[in-house]
Short mmCIF file of C-alpha atoms and ligand atoms in Angstrom, two decimals:
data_model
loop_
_atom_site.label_atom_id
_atom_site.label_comp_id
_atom_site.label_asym_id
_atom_site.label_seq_id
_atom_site.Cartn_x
_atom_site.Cartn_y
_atom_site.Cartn_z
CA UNK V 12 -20.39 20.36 26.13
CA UNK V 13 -20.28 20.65 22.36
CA UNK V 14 -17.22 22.63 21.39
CA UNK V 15 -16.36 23.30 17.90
CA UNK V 16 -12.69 23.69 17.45
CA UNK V 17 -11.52 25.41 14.35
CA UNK V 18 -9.92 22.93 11.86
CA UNK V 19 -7.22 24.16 9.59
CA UNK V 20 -8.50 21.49 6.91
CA UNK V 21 -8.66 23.31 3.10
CA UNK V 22 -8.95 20.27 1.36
CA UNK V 23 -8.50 16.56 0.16
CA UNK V 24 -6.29 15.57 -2.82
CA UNK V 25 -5.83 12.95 -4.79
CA UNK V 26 -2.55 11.66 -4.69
CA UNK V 27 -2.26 10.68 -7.93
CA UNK V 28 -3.88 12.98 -10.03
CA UNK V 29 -3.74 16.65 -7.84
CA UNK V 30 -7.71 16.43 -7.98
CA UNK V 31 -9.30 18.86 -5.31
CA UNK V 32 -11.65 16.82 -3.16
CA UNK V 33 -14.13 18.05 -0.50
CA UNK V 34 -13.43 17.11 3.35
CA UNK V 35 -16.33 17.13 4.91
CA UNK V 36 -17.75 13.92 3.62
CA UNK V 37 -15.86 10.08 3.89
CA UNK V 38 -13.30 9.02 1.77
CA UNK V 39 -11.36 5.90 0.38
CA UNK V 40 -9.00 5.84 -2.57
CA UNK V 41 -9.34 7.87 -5.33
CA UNK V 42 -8.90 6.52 -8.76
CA UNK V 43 -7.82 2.92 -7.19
CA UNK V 44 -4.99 5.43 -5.08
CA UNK V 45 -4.61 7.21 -2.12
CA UNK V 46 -5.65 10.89 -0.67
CA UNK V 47 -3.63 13.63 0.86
CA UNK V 48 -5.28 15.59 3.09
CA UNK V 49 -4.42 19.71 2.69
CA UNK V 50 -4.13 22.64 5.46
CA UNK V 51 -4.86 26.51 5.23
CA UNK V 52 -1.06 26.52 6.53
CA UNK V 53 -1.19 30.42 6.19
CA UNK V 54 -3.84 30.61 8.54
CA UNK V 55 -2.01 27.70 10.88
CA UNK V 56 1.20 30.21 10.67
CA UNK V 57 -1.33 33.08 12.07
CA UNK V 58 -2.89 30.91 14.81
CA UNK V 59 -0.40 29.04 16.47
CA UNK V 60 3.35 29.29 16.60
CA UNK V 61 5.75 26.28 18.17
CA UNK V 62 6.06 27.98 21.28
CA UNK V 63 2.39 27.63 21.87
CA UNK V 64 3.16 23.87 21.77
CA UNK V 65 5.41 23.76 24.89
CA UNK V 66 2.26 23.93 27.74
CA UNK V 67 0.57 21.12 25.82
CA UNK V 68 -0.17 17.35 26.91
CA UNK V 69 2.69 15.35 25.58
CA UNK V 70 0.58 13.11 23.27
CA UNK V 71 0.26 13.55 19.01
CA UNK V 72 -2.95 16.10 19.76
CA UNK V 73 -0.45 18.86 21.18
CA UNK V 74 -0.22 18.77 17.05
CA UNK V 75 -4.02 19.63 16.32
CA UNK V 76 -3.72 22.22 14.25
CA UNK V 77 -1.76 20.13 11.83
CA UNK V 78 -4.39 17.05 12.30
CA UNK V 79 -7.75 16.71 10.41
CA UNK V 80 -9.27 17.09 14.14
CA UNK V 81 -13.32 18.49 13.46
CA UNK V 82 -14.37 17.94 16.93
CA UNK V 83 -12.35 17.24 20.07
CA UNK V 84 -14.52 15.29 21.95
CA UNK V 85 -14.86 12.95 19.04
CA UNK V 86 -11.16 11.65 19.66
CA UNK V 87 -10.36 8.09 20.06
CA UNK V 88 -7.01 7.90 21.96
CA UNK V 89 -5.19 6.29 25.03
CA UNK V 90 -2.81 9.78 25.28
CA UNK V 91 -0.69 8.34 21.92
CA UNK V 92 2.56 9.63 21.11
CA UNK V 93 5.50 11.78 22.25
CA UNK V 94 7.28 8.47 22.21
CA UNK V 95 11.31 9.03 23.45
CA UNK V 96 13.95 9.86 21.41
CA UNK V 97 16.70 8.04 22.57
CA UNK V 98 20.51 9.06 21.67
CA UNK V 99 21.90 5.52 21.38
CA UNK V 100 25.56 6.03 21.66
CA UNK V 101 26.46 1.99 22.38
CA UNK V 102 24.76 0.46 19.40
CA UNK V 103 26.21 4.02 17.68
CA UNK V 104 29.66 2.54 18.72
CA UNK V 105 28.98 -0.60 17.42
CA UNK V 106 28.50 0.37 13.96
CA UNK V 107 30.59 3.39 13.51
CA UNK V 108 27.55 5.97 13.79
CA UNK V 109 28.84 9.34 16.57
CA UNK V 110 25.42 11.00 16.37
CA UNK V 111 22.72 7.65 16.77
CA UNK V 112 19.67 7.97 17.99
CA UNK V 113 16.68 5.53 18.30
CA UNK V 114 12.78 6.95 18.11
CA UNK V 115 11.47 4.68 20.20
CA UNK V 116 7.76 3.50 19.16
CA UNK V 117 7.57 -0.01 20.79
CA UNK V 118 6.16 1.95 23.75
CA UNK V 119 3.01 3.39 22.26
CA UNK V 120 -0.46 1.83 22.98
CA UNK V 121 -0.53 -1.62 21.24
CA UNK V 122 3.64 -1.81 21.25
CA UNK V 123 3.23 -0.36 18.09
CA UNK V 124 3.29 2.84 15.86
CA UNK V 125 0.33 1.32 13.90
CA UNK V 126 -1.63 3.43 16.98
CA UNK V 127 -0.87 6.95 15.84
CA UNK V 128 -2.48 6.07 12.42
CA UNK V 129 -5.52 3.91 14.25
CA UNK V 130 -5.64 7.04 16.28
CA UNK V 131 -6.73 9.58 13.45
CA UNK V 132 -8.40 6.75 11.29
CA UNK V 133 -10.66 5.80 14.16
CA UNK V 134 -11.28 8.90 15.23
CA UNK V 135 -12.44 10.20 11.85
CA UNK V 136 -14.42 7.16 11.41
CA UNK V 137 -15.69 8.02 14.81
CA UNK V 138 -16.38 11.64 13.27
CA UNK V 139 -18.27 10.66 10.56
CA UNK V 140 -20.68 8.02 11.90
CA UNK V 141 -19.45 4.66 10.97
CA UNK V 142 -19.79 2.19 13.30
CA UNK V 143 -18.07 -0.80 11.58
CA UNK V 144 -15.03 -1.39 10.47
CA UNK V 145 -12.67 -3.99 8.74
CA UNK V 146 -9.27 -4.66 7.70
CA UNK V 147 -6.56 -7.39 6.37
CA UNK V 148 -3.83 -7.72 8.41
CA UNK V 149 -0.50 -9.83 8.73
CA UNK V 150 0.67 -7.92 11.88
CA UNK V 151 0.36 -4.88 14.32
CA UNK V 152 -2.11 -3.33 12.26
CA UNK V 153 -4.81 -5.78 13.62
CA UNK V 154 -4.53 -5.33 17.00
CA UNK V 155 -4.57 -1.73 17.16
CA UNK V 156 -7.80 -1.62 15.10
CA UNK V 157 -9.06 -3.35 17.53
CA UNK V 158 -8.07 -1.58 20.44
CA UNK V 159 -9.32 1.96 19.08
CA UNK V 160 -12.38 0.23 17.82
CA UNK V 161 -13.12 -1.28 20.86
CA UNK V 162 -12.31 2.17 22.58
CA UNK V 163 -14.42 4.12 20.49
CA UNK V 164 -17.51 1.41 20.78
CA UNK V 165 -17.25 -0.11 17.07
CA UNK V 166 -17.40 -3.35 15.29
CA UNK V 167 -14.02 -4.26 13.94
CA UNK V 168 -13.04 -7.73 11.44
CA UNK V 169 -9.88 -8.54 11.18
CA UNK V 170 -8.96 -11.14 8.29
CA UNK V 171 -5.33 -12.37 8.89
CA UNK V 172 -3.43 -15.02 6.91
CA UNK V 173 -2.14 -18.30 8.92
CA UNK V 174 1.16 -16.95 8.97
CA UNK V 175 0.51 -13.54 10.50
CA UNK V 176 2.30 -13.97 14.35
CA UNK V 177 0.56 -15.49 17.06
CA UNK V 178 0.43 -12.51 18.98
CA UNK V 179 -1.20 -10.17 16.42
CA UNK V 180 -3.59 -12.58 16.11
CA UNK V 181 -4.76 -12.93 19.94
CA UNK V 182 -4.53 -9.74 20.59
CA UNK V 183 -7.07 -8.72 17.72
CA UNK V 184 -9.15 -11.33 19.23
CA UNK V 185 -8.77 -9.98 22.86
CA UNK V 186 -9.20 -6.54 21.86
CA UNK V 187 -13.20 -8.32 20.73
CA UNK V 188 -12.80 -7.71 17.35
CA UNK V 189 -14.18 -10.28 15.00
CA UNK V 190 -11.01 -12.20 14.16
CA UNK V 191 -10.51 -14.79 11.36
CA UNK V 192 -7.27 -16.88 10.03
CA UNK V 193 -7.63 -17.01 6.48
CA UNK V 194 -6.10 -19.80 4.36
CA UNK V 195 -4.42 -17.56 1.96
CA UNK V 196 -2.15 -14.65 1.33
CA UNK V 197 -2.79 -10.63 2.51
CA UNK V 198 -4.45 -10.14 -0.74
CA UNK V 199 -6.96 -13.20 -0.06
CA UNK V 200 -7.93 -11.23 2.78
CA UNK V 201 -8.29 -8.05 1.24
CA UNK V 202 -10.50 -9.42 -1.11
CA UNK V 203 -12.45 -11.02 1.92
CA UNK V 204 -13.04 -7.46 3.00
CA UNK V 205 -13.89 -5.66 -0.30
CA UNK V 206 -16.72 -8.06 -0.63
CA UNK V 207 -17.40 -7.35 3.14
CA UNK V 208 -17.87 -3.77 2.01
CA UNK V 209 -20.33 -4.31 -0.61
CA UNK V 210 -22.03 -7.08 1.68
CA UNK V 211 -22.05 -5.74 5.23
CA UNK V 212 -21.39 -2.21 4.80
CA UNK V 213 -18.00 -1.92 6.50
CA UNK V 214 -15.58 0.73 6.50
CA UNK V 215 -11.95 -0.46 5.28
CA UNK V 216 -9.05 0.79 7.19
CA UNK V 217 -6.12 -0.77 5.41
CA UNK V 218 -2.87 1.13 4.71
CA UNK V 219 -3.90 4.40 2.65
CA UNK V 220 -7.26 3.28 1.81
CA UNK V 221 -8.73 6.07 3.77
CA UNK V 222 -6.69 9.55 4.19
CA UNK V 223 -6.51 9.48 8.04
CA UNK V 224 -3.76 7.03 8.99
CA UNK V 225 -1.29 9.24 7.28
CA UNK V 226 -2.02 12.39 8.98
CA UNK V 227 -1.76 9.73 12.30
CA UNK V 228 1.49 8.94 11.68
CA UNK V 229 2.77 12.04 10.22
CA UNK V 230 2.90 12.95 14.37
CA UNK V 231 5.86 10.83 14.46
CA UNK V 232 7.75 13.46 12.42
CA UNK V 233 6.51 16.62 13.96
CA UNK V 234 7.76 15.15 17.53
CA UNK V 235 11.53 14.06 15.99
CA UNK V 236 11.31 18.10 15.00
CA UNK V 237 10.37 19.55 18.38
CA UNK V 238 12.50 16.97 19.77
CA UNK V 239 15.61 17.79 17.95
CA UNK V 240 14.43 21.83 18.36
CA UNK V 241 13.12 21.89 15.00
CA UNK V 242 16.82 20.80 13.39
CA UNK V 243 16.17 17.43 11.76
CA UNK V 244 18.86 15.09 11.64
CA UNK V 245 20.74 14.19 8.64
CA UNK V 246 19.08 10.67 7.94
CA UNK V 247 15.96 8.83 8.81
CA UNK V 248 16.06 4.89 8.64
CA UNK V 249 12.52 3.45 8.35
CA UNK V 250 11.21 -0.20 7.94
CA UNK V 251 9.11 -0.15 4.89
CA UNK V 252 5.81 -1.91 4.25
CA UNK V 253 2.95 -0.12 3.14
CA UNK V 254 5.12 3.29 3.51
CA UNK V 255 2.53 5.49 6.20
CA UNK V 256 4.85 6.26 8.35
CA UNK V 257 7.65 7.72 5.77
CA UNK V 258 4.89 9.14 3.78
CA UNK V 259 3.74 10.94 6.34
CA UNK V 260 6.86 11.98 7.73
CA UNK V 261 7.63 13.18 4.88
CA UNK V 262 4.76 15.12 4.35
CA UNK V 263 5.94 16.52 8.09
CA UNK V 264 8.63 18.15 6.92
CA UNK V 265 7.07 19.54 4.42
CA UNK V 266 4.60 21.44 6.37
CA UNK V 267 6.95 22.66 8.97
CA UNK V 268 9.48 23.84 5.91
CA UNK V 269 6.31 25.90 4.62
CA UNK V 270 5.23 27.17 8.14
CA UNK V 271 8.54 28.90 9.13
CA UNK V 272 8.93 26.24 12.04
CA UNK V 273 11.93 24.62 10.98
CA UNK V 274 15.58 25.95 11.92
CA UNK V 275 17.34 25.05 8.76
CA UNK V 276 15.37 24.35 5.31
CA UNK V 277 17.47 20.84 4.77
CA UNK V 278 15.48 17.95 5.38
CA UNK V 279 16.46 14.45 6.07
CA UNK V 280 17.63 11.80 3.21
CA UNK V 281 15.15 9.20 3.92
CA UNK V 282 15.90 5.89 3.87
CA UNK V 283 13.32 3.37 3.51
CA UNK V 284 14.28 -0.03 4.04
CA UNK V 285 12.99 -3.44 3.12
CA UNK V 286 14.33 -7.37 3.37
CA UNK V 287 15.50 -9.34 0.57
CA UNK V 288 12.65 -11.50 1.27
CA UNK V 289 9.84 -8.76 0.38
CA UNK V 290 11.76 -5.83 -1.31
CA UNK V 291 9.49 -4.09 -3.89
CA UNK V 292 10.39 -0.88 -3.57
CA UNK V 293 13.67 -1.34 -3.85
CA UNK V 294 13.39 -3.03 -6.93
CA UNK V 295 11.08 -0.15 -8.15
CA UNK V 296 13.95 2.22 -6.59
CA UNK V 297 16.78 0.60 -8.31
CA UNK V 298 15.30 0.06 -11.79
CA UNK V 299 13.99 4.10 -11.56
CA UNK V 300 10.32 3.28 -11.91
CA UNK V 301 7.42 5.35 -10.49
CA UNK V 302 5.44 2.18 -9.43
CA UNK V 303 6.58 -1.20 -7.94
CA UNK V 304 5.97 -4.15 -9.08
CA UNK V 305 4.05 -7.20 -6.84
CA UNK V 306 6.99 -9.09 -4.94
CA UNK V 307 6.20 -12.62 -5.64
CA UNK V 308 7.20 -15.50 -2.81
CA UNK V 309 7.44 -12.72 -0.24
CA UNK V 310 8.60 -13.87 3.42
CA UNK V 311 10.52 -12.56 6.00
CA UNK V 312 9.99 -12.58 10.03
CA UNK V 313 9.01 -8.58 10.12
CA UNK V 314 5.63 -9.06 9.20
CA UNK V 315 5.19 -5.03 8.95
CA UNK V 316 7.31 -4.82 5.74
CA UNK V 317 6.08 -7.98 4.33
CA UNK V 318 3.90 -6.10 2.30
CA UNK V 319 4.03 -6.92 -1.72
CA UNK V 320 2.61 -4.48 -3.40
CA UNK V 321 1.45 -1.05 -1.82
CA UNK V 322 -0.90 1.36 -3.24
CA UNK V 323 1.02 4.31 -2.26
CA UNK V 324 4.32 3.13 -3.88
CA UNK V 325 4.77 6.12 -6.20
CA UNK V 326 4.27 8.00 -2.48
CA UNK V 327 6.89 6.19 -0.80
CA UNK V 328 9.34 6.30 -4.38
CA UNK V 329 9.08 9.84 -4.33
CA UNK V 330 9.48 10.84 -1.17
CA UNK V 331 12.39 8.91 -0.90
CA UNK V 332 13.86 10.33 -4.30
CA UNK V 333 12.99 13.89 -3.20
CA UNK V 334 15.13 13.26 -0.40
CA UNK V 335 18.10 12.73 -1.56
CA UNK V 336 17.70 9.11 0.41
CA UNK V 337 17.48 5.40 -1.38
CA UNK V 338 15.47 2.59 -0.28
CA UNK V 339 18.03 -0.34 0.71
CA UNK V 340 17.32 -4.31 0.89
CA UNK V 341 19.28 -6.20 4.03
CA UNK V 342 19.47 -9.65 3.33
CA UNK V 343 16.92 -11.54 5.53
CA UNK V 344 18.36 -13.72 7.46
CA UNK V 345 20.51 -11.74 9.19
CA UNK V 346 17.63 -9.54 11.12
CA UNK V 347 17.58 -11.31 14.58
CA UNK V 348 21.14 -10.30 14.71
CA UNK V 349 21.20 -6.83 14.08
CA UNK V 350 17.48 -7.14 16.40
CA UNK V 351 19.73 -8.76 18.92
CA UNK V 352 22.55 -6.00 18.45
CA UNK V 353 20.24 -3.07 19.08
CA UNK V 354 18.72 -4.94 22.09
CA UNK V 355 21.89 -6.08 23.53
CA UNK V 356 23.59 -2.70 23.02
CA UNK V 357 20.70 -0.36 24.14
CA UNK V 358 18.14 -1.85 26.63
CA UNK V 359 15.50 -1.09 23.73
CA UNK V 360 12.74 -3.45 22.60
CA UNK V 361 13.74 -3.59 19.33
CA UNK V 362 10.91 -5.50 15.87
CA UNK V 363 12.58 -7.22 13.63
CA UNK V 364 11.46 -4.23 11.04
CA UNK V 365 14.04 -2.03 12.97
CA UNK V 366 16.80 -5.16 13.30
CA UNK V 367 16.44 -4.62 9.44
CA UNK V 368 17.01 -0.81 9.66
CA UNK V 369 20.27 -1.79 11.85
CA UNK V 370 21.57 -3.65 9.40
CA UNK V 371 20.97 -1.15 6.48
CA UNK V 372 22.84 1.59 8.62
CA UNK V 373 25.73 -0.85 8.96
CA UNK V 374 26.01 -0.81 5.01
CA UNK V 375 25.35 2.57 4.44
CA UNK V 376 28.15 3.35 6.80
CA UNK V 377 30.50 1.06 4.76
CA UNK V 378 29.61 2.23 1.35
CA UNK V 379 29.93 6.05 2.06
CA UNK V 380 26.07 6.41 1.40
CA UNK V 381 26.24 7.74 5.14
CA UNK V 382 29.24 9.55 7.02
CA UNK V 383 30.17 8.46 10.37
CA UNK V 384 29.52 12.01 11.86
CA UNK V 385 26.12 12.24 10.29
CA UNK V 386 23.19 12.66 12.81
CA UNK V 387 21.31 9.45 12.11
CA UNK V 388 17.88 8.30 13.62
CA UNK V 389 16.17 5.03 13.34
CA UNK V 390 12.73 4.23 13.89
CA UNK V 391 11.85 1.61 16.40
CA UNK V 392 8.47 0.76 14.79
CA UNK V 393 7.17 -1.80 17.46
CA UNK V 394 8.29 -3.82 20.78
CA UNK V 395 10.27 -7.18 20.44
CA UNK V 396 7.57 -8.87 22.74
CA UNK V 397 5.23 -9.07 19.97
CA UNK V 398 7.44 -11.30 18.25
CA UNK V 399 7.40 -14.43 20.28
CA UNK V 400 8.21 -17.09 16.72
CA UNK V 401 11.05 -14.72 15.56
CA UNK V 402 12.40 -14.56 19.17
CA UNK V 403 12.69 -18.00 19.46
CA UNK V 404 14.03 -18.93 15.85
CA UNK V 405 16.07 -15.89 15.73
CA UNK V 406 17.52 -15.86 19.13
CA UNK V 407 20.50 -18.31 20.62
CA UNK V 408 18.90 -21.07 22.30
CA UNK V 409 19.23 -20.37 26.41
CA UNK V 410 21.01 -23.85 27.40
CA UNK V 411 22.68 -22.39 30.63
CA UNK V 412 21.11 -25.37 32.84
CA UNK V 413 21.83 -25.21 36.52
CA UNK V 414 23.61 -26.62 38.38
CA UNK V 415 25.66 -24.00 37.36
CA UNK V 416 29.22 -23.95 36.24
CA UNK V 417 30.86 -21.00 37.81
CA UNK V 418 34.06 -21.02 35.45
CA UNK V 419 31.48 -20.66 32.87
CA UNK V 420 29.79 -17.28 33.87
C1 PLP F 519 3.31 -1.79 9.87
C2 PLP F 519 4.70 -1.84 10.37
C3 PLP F 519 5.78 -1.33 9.61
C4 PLP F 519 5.58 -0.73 8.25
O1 PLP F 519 4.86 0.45 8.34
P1 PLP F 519 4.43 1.34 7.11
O2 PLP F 519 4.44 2.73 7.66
O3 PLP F 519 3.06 0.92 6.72
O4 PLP F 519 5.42 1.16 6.03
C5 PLP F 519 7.04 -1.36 10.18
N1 PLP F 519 7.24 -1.88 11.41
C6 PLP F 519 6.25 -2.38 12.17
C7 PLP F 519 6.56 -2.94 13.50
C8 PLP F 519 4.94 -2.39 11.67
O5 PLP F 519 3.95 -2.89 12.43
#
């Protein structure tokens, strides 16, 4: 059955300069930076109202309309999204917070939100032909490009450095994509690719180099809306790296503000938070600038915001200033305990990204930046099990031996 579903795409832009691009064809960057992807929301507003949502499969494609979608039966997707929103009133106790809640993401396909932006990007490669795809990875990102590729019958290369964990790197290999350890740093590996592209003919699907993976994980704001009946809380934590996910949030909120959907026209303060170990926005943040700076000697144990320098920094910067919000550095080495916190407290599977975001609540709370009766959500960007070398460093070691000592228990 060929069915043509009418897509609400007007147009592509170019982030940095406003330039008016034309959808139908494939896209990377755009002057060395990313591209938005526009909607006839007027016509959206005339087709579809939130209601007509309610009957619809609980996965980010109840959100079509809103999604560069050309062709349904082009979609590459294991039923992603509608993850739970959890109100989270233990760890909320724990750190002061009334109104916590934790958007839960480690239960996606993959254990990861990297799926909702693999989702759109594969599907649009799927769209448009391309049967071959690459990216550098140090973490989830590999594995669910895998997965989708795999699902949708591609090629996929995935170039991680040594240090990317051992679990991202299986898992790429399981999911049969072509996967190499490189001796080098993320940008080693995106180099690796580049010349793959010139070489082999492969389509790159890192971070914002193609306009999909946005749109993707844009999804994750439209569900805390219709979640929250279309009254969004009054701050968003969310783990920083290359900045899709509060990007496209962002951009959410926007489009709901325009279409009428929302209940009250303020939007969150977004907070976008990074280590001390890799903290480039923050820097750019702090110091007022519209682009970061390359974080030398970055480390820390969330792989998914060690991420030096990202193309869509002004993106992320602005979003975050347009907010109202900051972007806030936690000091590294306390992440397995705040990880172990939210875990302990809430049953949840909490990344080490998030165990960052726990910690920057905790000092937002004591500097007044947030108010104890705000309505606060953090993003659970992945699941704790695909962090077996941070579990094991971060965690206490387990040295209850039997025979046990009852006094002790
Ligand atoms: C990739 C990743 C991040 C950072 O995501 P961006 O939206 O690219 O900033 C955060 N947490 C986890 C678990 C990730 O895999």
């Amino acid at each position: 059955m060929s069915v043509t579903e009418t897509c609400f795409v007007s147009h592509l832009e170019g982030a940095i300069d406003g330039a008016r691009l034309e959808p139908q064809r494939i896209h990377t960057l755009h002057e060395g930076r990313p591209i938005w992807v526009r909607y006839d929301l007027d016509s959206i507003r005339h087709a579809v109202t939130k209601n007509d949502l309610v009957g619809r499969p609980p996965n980010i494609w109840r959100y079509k309309e809103l999604l560069p979608v050309f062709d349904m039966s082009k979609l590459v997707s294991f039923g992603e999204g509608m993850s739970p929103l959890l109100n989270s009133p233990r760890l909320g106790t724990s750190l002061g917070i009334e109104d916590l809640w934790i958007k839960d993401e480690s239960q996606l396909p993959t254990g990861s939100f990297k799926s909702r932006g693999m989702a759109m990007a594969v599907t649009m490669a799927n769209h448009f032909g391309i049967t071959s795809v690459a990216l550098p990875t140090a973490g989830n990102a590999g594995g669910a490009a895998a997965a989708y590729a795999a699902r949708a019958g591609m090629t996929c290369h995935v170039f991680m450095p040594e240090d990317t964990p051992m679990i991202n790197q299986y898992e790429a290999m399981a999911y049969g994509a072509n996967a190499y350890r490189v001796n080098g740093l993320i940008n080693d590996c995106g180099r690796i690719v580049n010349e793959g592209k010139e070489i082999k003919g492969w389509f790159d699907l890192s971070t914002l180099k193609e306009p999909y993976r946005i749109e993707g994980k844009k999804t994750m704001g439209l569900e805390l809306a219709e979640q929250f009946d279309w009254q969004l809380p009054d701050a968003i934590f969310y783990p920083t790296g290359g900045g899709t996910g509060l990007i496209g949030m962002w951009k959410a909120f926007q489009e709901l503000k325009t279409l009428g959907w929302l209940e009250s026209d303020k939007l969150p303060r977004m907070y976008s938070v990074q280590s001390s170990g890799c903290a480039p926005i923050v820097e750019a943040f702090d110091n007022d600038e519209k682009h970061a700076t390359p974080y030398s000697n970055a480390h820390s144990i969330a792989s998914g915001i060690r991420v030096p320098a990202a193309v869509g920094d002004f993106m992320i910067l602005d979003a975050v200033r347009q907010s109202g919000g900051k972007a806030i550095r936690v000091e590294e080495s306390r992440i397995g305990e705040w990880m172990r916190l939210g875990m302990s407290r809430e049953g949840i599977s909490i990344c080490p990204e998030t165990g960052a975001c726990i910690g920057a609540v905790e000092a937002c709370l004591e500097n007044g930046t947030v108010s104890e009766t705000d309505r606060v959500v953090i993003y659970n960007t992945g699941a704790a099990q695909k962090y077996a070398e941070a579990l094991a460093c971060e965690m206490p070691s387990i040295d209850k031996d039997l025979p046990i000592d009852w006094s002790s228990i």
